[in-house]
XYZ file of C-alpha atoms in Angstrom:
587
model
C 82.422 51.442 59.634
C 83.887 49.870 63.161
C 87.106 49.861 61.718
C 87.059 53.009 59.905
C 86.143 54.675 62.837
C 88.992 52.801 65.142
C 91.823 53.803 62.543
C 90.399 57.420 62.503
C 91.089 57.356 66.335
C 94.476 55.791 66.185
C 95.256 58.344 63.840
C 94.018 61.276 66.050
C 95.636 59.653 69.231
C 98.815 59.256 67.307
C 98.355 62.985 66.081
C 97.875 64.338 69.576
C 100.407 62.385 70.932
C 103.174 63.809 68.132
C 101.807 67.181 69.092
C 102.365 66.987 72.652
C 105.851 65.751 71.867
C 106.447 69.099 69.654
C 105.328 72.823 70.191
C 105.977 75.856 68.677
C 107.052 79.142 70.133
C 106.869 82.574 68.352
C 108.644 85.728 69.687
C 109.198 89.080 68.318
C 112.103 90.937 69.098
C 112.130 94.826 68.637
C 115.007 97.395 68.918
C 115.292 100.954 68.627
C 119.069 102.455 68.512
C 120.109 106.193 68.524
C 116.822 107.570 68.914
C 118.553 111.035 70.325
C 115.811 112.318 72.010
C 113.159 111.789 69.728
C 110.429 110.852 72.105
C 107.610 112.963 70.926
C 106.506 113.392 67.448
C 107.233 116.972 67.876
C 110.602 118.774 66.504
C 111.350 121.116 69.618
C 113.994 122.748 67.911
C 112.615 123.539 64.541
C 108.762 123.785 65.854
C 107.223 121.828 63.626
C 105.800 117.971 63.577
C 108.617 115.238 63.896
C 108.356 111.766 61.918
C 108.765 108.683 63.755
C 109.701 108.899 67.300
C 109.043 106.385 70.332
C 105.374 108.136 70.299
C 104.731 105.830 67.044
C 106.919 103.059 68.060
C 104.727 102.653 71.031
C 101.512 101.980 68.701
C 104.040 99.380 66.830
C 104.903 97.772 70.182
C 101.373 97.383 71.363
C 99.951 96.293 68.424
C 102.401 93.373 68.171
C 101.637 92.855 72.107
C 97.935 92.081 71.426
C 99.021 89.026 69.500
C 102.186 88.058 71.075
C 101.500 88.848 74.768
C 104.332 88.416 76.768
C 106.636 87.152 73.552
C 107.383 90.712 72.586
C 111.120 91.538 73.590
C 111.590 95.207 73.732
C 115.414 96.256 73.640
C 116.872 99.871 73.561
C 120.454 100.333 72.281
C 121.421 103.623 73.358
C 122.151 107.096 72.462
C 118.829 108.301 74.134
C 120.532 110.883 76.420
C 121.247 113.588 73.609
C 119.625 114.902 70.653
C 116.640 117.245 71.343
C 116.228 120.009 73.834
C 113.777 117.183 75.847
C 116.932 115.763 76.797
C 119.063 118.836 77.475
C 116.431 120.077 79.954
C 116.053 117.071 81.890
C 119.848 116.161 82.091
C 120.986 119.687 83.054
C 118.210 122.135 83.961
C 115.484 120.358 85.637
C 117.926 117.891 87.178
C 115.820 117.049 90.396
C 113.136 115.766 88.036
C 113.137 112.106 87.035
C 114.863 112.037 83.517
C 111.813 111.907 81.090
C 114.404 109.390 79.315
C 113.964 106.958 81.733
C 110.386 107.610 82.326
C 109.746 107.210 78.229
C 111.846 103.643 78.582
C 109.631 102.648 81.672
C 106.232 103.432 80.325
C 106.981 101.042 77.021
C 108.173 98.312 79.540
C 111.758 97.975 77.550
C 113.089 94.767 79.000
C 116.762 96.030 78.509
C 118.864 99.318 77.674
C 122.552 99.493 76.072
C 124.584 102.040 76.771
C 125.394 104.672 73.673
C 128.707 106.722 73.241
C 126.257 109.892 73.546
C 125.074 108.644 77.032
C 128.325 108.547 78.237
C 128.907 112.234 76.889
C 125.917 113.378 79.444
C 128.653 112.594 82.405
C 128.499 110.432 85.706
C 125.572 112.796 87.376
C 123.637 112.373 84.609
C 123.951 108.838 83.708
C 124.347 107.272 87.135
C 120.992 109.155 87.985
C 118.774 107.802 84.753
C 120.547 104.177 85.269
C 118.965 104.155 88.802
C 115.692 105.359 87.686
C 115.180 102.778 84.895
C 112.887 99.678 85.745
C 115.074 97.594 83.315
C 118.938 96.784 83.350
C 121.466 98.556 81.612
C 123.673 96.399 79.746
C 127.574 96.702 78.859
C 129.587 93.521 79.340
C 132.827 95.483 77.815
C 132.242 98.379 80.223
C 134.776 97.809 83.012
C 134.736 99.343 86.725
C 138.148 99.898 86.970
C 137.963 99.657 91.098
C 136.579 95.995 90.920
C 137.527 94.624 87.466
C 133.978 94.086 86.570
C 131.441 95.195 84.439
C 130.162 98.541 85.065
C 126.552 97.717 84.751
C 125.343 94.236 84.107
C 126.882 92.509 80.959
C 123.681 90.195 80.361
C 120.117 89.074 81.398
C 118.084 86.090 80.985
C 114.766 86.297 79.565
C 112.123 82.858 79.622
C 109.289 82.880 77.174
C 106.994 79.903 77.357
C 110.209 77.760 78.072
C 112.416 79.242 76.011
C 115.561 80.865 77.772
C 116.851 83.952 76.101
C 120.356 85.736 76.749
C 120.928 89.322 75.755
C 124.502 90.414 75.736
C 125.014 94.243 75.555
C 128.198 96.119 74.474
C 129.668 99.669 73.658
C 132.020 100.851 71.250
C 135.341 100.855 73.071
C 136.368 104.388 71.045
C 135.025 106.299 73.846
C 138.510 107.854 75.039
C 139.086 109.081 71.371
C 136.342 111.382 71.695
C 135.611 112.254 75.681
C 137.456 113.705 78.424
C 138.270 111.496 81.054
C 136.095 112.821 83.736
C 133.040 111.880 81.844
C 134.168 108.399 82.066
C 136.151 108.399 84.911
C 136.576 104.808 86.735
C 135.747 103.098 83.685
C 137.464 101.458 80.874
C 136.409 99.903 77.392
C 137.406 96.537 76.556
C 137.771 95.231 72.808
C 134.401 94.032 71.812
C 135.647 90.749 70.179
C 137.419 89.756 73.144
C 134.794 90.623 75.806
C 132.271 88.692 73.453
C 134.380 85.612 73.104
C 134.533 85.429 77.290
C 131.079 86.305 78.205
C 129.990 83.917 75.420
C 131.421 81.056 77.331
C 130.110 82.506 80.660
C 126.559 82.438 79.282
C 127.311 79.221 77.412
C 128.237 77.332 80.361
C 126.347 79.130 82.886
C 122.845 79.607 81.632
C 122.610 77.175 78.608
C 120.129 79.504 76.734
C 118.364 78.620 73.821
C 118.458 82.134 71.587
C 121.488 84.418 72.229
C 120.953 88.346 71.408
C 123.885 90.784 71.020
C 122.900 94.394 71.558
C 125.882 96.411 70.130
C 125.992 100.410 70.195
C 128.856 100.114 67.750
C 128.404 100.471 64.163
C 128.383 97.941 61.147
C 132.486 97.907 60.533
C 135.160 100.496 60.333
C 135.475 103.623 62.346
C 138.337 104.391 64.539
C 140.603 101.341 64.460
C 143.864 101.217 66.389
C 145.533 98.025 67.804
C 143.809 97.865 70.739
C 140.081 98.147 69.089
C 137.645 99.000 66.421
C 135.186 101.470 66.550
C 132.545 99.604 64.780
C 133.104 95.998 65.339
C 129.239 94.697 65.252
C 129.884 92.445 62.301
C 133.005 91.554 63.299
C 131.765 90.034 66.557
C 128.766 88.151 64.984
C 131.403 86.515 62.071
C 134.047 85.493 64.738
C 132.359 84.721 67.949
C 130.040 81.790 67.505
C 126.911 81.583 69.470
C 124.984 84.594 68.408
C 121.777 84.021 66.770
C 121.092 87.698 66.338
C 123.266 91.008 66.425
C 121.278 94.072 66.922
C 123.517 97.228 66.496
C 123.459 101.116 65.762
C 125.686 104.098 66.427
C 126.479 104.536 62.835
C 123.228 105.802 62.066
C 122.776 103.548 58.869
C 120.139 100.795 58.087
C 121.330 97.346 58.076
C 119.220 94.145 57.269
C 121.608 90.730 56.705
C 121.574 87.369 57.528
C 125.626 86.664 57.712
C 127.414 83.302 58.406
C 129.283 83.065 61.331
C 132.600 80.982 61.393
C 131.067 77.699 62.167
C 128.681 78.166 58.961
C 125.891 79.326 61.153
C 123.526 82.174 60.330
C 123.438 85.186 62.089
C 120.601 87.594 61.587
C 122.244 91.544 61.680
C 119.850 94.648 62.106
C 120.618 98.055 62.331
C 117.447 100.322 62.291
C 119.538 103.458 62.007
C 118.650 106.839 64.446
C 115.745 109.182 65.446
C 113.158 106.218 65.740
C 112.324 106.439 61.961
C 112.509 102.662 61.558
C 112.858 99.833 64.244
C 114.809 96.459 64.179
C 112.134 93.557 64.050
C 113.234 90.165 64.105
C 110.098 87.151 63.989
C 111.608 83.982 65.872
C 109.769 81.135 65.238
C 111.361 78.154 67.626
C 110.423 74.483 67.533
C 110.657 72.271 70.455
C 110.570 68.736 70.947
C 110.497 66.355 73.971
C 113.141 64.428 74.453
C 115.288 62.836 77.436
C 117.814 64.527 78.796
C 119.788 62.843 81.710
C 117.071 60.514 82.152
C 114.070 62.865 82.021
C 111.816 64.000 79.254
C 112.015 67.603 78.356
C 111.476 69.892 75.829
C 114.654 70.759 73.718
C 115.065 73.409 71.039
C 115.312 71.363 67.783
C 114.881 74.242 65.297
C 114.946 78.171 65.036
C 113.524 80.430 62.229
C 114.408 84.330 62.571
C 113.369 86.733 59.960
C 114.549 90.173 60.240
C 113.052 93.461 58.994
C 113.171 97.241 59.817
C 109.575 98.460 59.316
C 109.256 102.021 58.459
C 106.982 103.462 61.464
C 106.610 106.811 60.229
C 102.907 105.995 59.421
C 102.428 104.339 62.546
C 99.424 106.362 64.600
C 100.738 107.968 67.506
C 100.124 106.637 70.719
C 97.533 109.006 72.370
C 97.977 107.511 76.051
C 101.772 107.714 75.500
C 101.194 111.471 74.770
C 98.642 111.824 77.590
C 101.207 110.332 79.842
C 103.857 112.671 79.157
C 101.987 116.154 78.963
C 103.641 117.972 81.924
C 106.991 117.114 80.338
C 106.020 118.444 77.328
C 104.516 121.881 78.378
C 107.953 122.107 80.737
C 109.957 121.392 77.354
C 108.083 124.021 75.643
C 108.293 126.952 78.161
C 112.305 126.121 78.091
C 112.881 126.391 74.063
C 110.291 129.172 73.716
C 112.291 131.756 75.558
C 113.618 134.586 73.333
C 117.658 135.255 73.703
C 118.288 137.696 70.828
C 117.575 138.875 67.567
C 119.438 137.641 64.081
C 119.580 140.485 61.773
C 119.981 138.253 59.080
C 119.289 134.600 57.905
C 122.305 132.201 58.406
C 122.673 128.760 56.725
C 125.127 125.989 57.862
C 125.469 124.473 54.279
C 127.276 127.629 53.345
C 130.246 126.321 55.174
C 130.867 123.542 52.932
C 131.814 126.024 50.307
C 134.035 128.601 51.787
C 133.941 131.122 54.822
C 130.501 131.636 55.815
C 128.153 133.589 58.261
C 127.127 130.398 60.014
C 130.579 128.635 60.973
C 132.239 132.028 61.108
C 129.834 133.322 63.889
C 130.390 130.200 66.007
C 134.451 130.672 65.575
C 134.259 134.284 66.538
C 132.599 133.489 69.530
C 134.981 130.912 70.313
C 137.813 133.700 69.868
C 135.782 135.930 71.760
C 135.054 133.621 75.194
C 138.488 132.226 75.193
C 140.817 134.615 74.236
C 142.520 132.442 71.925
C 144.596 133.353 69.029
C 142.701 130.796 66.308
C 139.705 128.729 66.512
C 138.653 125.691 64.699
C 135.101 124.747 64.039
C 133.258 122.269 61.735
C 129.530 122.631 60.730
C 127.723 120.114 63.042
C 124.330 120.394 60.941
C 124.406 119.408 57.240
C 121.294 121.866 56.394
C 120.400 123.831 59.298
C 119.045 127.615 59.255
C 119.079 130.335 61.717
C 116.430 132.654 60.159
C 116.430 136.711 60.592
C 114.422 137.968 63.606
C 114.031 136.490 67.181
C 116.112 133.626 68.308
C 115.009 131.278 70.881
C 116.379 128.579 72.990
C 115.370 126.231 70.692
C 117.295 127.815 68.103
C 120.601 127.152 69.621
C 120.229 123.505 69.252
C 120.506 124.455 65.361
C 123.580 126.837 65.984
C 125.493 123.871 67.930
C 124.106 120.600 67.924
C 126.251 118.600 70.729
C 126.906 119.402 74.049
C 130.879 119.458 73.424
C 132.866 121.538 75.910
C 135.071 124.520 74.585
C 138.916 123.919 75.300
C 142.034 125.952 74.842
C 145.063 123.951 73.621
C 148.669 125.064 72.858
C 149.761 124.050 69.423
C 152.404 125.144 67.075
C 151.979 126.817 63.701
C 152.841 123.794 61.765
C 150.569 121.571 63.962
C 147.771 123.978 62.949
C 148.656 123.986 59.095
C 148.542 120.069 59.480
C 145.608 119.737 61.214
C 143.739 121.655 58.837
C 145.741 119.757 55.502
C 143.761 116.509 57.183
C 140.605 118.238 57.460
C 140.619 119.653 54.081
C 141.657 115.974 52.801
C 138.716 114.705 54.060
C 136.470 117.454 52.768
C 137.620 118.254 48.844
C 138.715 116.514 46.047
C 141.748 116.967 44.469
C 140.771 118.790 41.054
C 142.126 117.695 38.024
C 140.088 120.016 35.449
C 137.419 122.265 35.869
C 134.910 119.768 35.340
C 135.754 118.269 38.484
C 133.895 117.926 41.659
C 135.170 120.496 44.366
C 133.932 118.339 47.423
C 134.856 114.792 47.795
C 131.401 113.321 47.365
C 130.014 109.805 47.373
C 126.952 108.879 45.654
C 126.799 105.558 48.120
C 126.227 107.820 50.884
C 123.556 109.989 49.496
C 120.792 108.558 51.619
C 122.591 107.703 54.781
C 122.217 109.954 58.113
C 126.012 110.120 58.701
C 127.830 111.063 55.275
C 124.965 112.488 53.490
C 126.493 112.599 50.545
C 130.072 113.036 51.385
C 132.728 110.424 51.247
C 133.815 111.427 54.816
C 131.959 112.782 58.065
C 131.332 116.303 57.608
C 131.501 117.024 61.450
C 135.178 116.847 60.665
C 135.629 119.702 58.197
C 137.254 122.060 60.242
C 137.738 125.817 59.045
C 139.630 128.434 60.900
C 139.398 131.964 62.373
C 142.082 134.050 63.121
C 144.041 133.417 60.145
C 144.020 134.194 56.442
C 144.799 131.211 54.352
C 143.818 129.533 50.934
C 143.242 126.249 50.052
C 144.375 125.177 46.526
C 142.667 122.502 45.228
C 144.765 121.153 42.396
C 147.419 120.444 44.885
C 147.952 116.626 46.182
C 146.868 116.137 49.984
C 148.782 117.360 52.509
C 149.992 120.154 50.335
C 146.447 122.493 49.916
C 146.577 124.623 53.069
C 148.912 127.605 52.354
C 148.346 130.204 55.652
C 149.195 133.837 54.652
C 149.224 135.626 57.991
C 147.501 136.078 61.141
C 143.979 137.855 60.445
C 145.224 140.599 62.598
C 148.049 141.188 60.233
C 150.915 139.786 61.812
C 152.981 137.193 60.182
C 152.113 133.733 61.134
C 155.090 131.355 62.216
C 155.204 127.373 61.911
C 157.478 127.573 64.758
C 155.699 129.653 66.804
C 153.213 128.416 69.784
C 149.605 129.459 69.586
C 146.109 129.326 71.669
C 144.145 127.771 69.840
C 140.150 126.973 70.955
C 138.629 123.761 69.704
C 135.373 121.800 70.749
C 135.844 118.991 73.506
C 135.214 116.321 70.870
C 138.294 117.225 68.702
C 140.447 118.275 71.844
C 140.247 114.579 73.363
C 141.480 113.264 69.701
C 137.891 113.160 67.969
C 138.397 113.021 64.161
C 141.874 112.137 64.581
C 142.687 115.584 63.149
C 145.039 116.515 65.854
C 146.681 113.083 66.096
C 147.012 111.422 62.335
C 146.774 115.316 61.100
C 148.976 117.405 63.541
C 151.060 114.611 64.444
C 150.595 115.083 68.271
C 150.538 111.435 70.224
C 147.113 110.721 71.536
C 148.831 110.531 75.197
C 150.099 114.239 74.601
C 146.984 116.029 74.207
C 145.666 116.156 77.872
C 149.073 118.106 78.307
C 148.206 120.598 75.561
C 144.886 121.717 76.910
C 145.327 124.604 78.827
C 141.466 125.245 79.541
C 138.472 123.438 79.924
C 134.863 125.266 80.309
C 132.716 124.174 82.730
C 129.639 123.675 80.932
C 129.130 122.889 77.248
C 129.776 125.463 74.482
C 126.107 125.795 73.715
C 125.405 127.361 76.787
C 128.232 129.816 76.439
C 127.205 130.819 72.781
C 123.506 131.145 74.436
C 125.107 133.540 76.946
C 127.189 135.871 74.590
C 124.253 136.228 72.365
C 121.950 137.309 75.381
C 124.646 139.947 75.730
C 124.951 140.988 72.157
C 121.064 141.562 72.157
C 121.018 142.021 68.231
C 123.449 139.819 66.196
C 124.559 140.622 63.032
C 126.690 137.752 61.910
C 128.949 138.164 58.521
C 131.354 135.943 56.897
C 135.248 136.626 57.952
C 136.313 136.190 54.328
C 139.628 134.856 56.037
C 139.857 131.579 53.658
C 139.043 130.681 50.118
C 139.301 128.106 47.614
C 141.603 128.722 44.772
C 142.105 128.377 42.147
C 138.463 130.405 41.798
C 138.102 129.888 38.272
C 137.761 126.321 38.789
C 136.276 126.525 42.572
C 133.583 128.525 41.960
C 131.772 126.959 39.185
C 132.358 123.754 40.788
C 131.035 124.889 43.965
C 127.859 126.071 42.506
C 127.537 122.523 40.819
C 128.014 120.755 44.166
C 126.006 122.747 46.131
C 122.861 122.039 43.528
C 124.023 118.218 44.039
C 123.646 118.515 47.932
C 120.716 120.715 48.234
C 119.077 121.743 44.786
C 119.210 125.088 43.095
C 119.460 127.852 45.370
C 116.019 130.170 45.385
């Protein structure tokens, strides 16, 4: 018995020594991205409950904190400052108050915030104030201050959890100048993401010697705008080509993604994108094994193994955090008061979905107001909402976010007749199929994009499907790309001349090169766009639309019927088929 007891004691001593030589740390890394003002479980635009939102993410994170305590790392990946009246009100109306987007991030105790392109779009006055109001650092290694040559915000942060050192590096898509006028990002430039990541990875590894490296990138998976200098969506490229990242958390493209890829050294990198509107979060469970080893003559714990499992949990079934809601009661009341102000009355109901099939009341109402506000000859506009409705009856401030989604300015540009036609050619090439038979699709659809939040069943992005007012034209879908658009006349009956200069109203996204319709389509060099702009509005386009509706009082929106798809014997039945595929049967 004595021998048995001694053996057991020896085994226990050995095991406890072995345990003392080794320990395990568990972390949970949670990322939100492209929240777009979805803070509260109420849609202030459509006056109805809202799925997901940070009110539910808050309860999800609180549950994790019960188990993981301080080992929950919470990261926000940008595009938080635009999308709901919530944001608009605190960005541009009640500018004296703290921005609600800072209050929400602070309440939830985020560890870091990355910059998104829609955050930059709010302008220096808004985002510089927001940065000052945040309790956590804003990250953007490739956002360079042109005066100092250093990052405009912090490039990375270091977090310590139970002896584990974690580096978080933030970056933003460098395609900002393709969408936004320079005054919004004055004093800043945006570096290629791969180049910037290589530079900062070297600094982080040499200076910080972290155990875990996380990338938080407001840039999509791959593709987007590609120039000789950069790619818009380069997150996977960075993950593959820049060794050192254990995980890359990204966003911007509003498309869920959960894959573990191998980098150029053959090491795994967990890549997660939770898409948009806080319906899902990116959740990485990290298990780290540390063993005691001699380092420079001293025994210390060294990471010997890392296991990371990524997931994209749906938070729409999570309970609403009632404490969160109570904390924001004053802001919610202010926003409700703002959106419920009546500005006019609509005689008839209009639908954005009709914009894809021809001249329609929804898109033409915006085009006509652009012409009226600017006194331009021609106007371009694309449907910014896939399927929104303005109902007959009273129209409120909240409805204006359905009528016009983004905070774009209004521009007037000088374009030749030929450039106008080429601009439209590229738009319709992105938009419609080349029909070879009556049974073909009218629209350029893609079954792979039916569920995603950006293409919504189209092959291309529908916010680049510009149609025009001020000219009468036909789009022959049997003709090859580049030859579909035939401009018949100006809508006032005057002849249209391809050699003549015209004043054209566009939104600032388009006027700055967004969608490449003016550059790749019309053939205008990117660096010449600025010289073509002869008018820039001081306020956003929605503000002027709202002002115009208030002056009109009662609105009778009708289609201009200034353009159509031909041959109609083919296009009308094809339009009906494609309508049912995208939206179901008309009621």
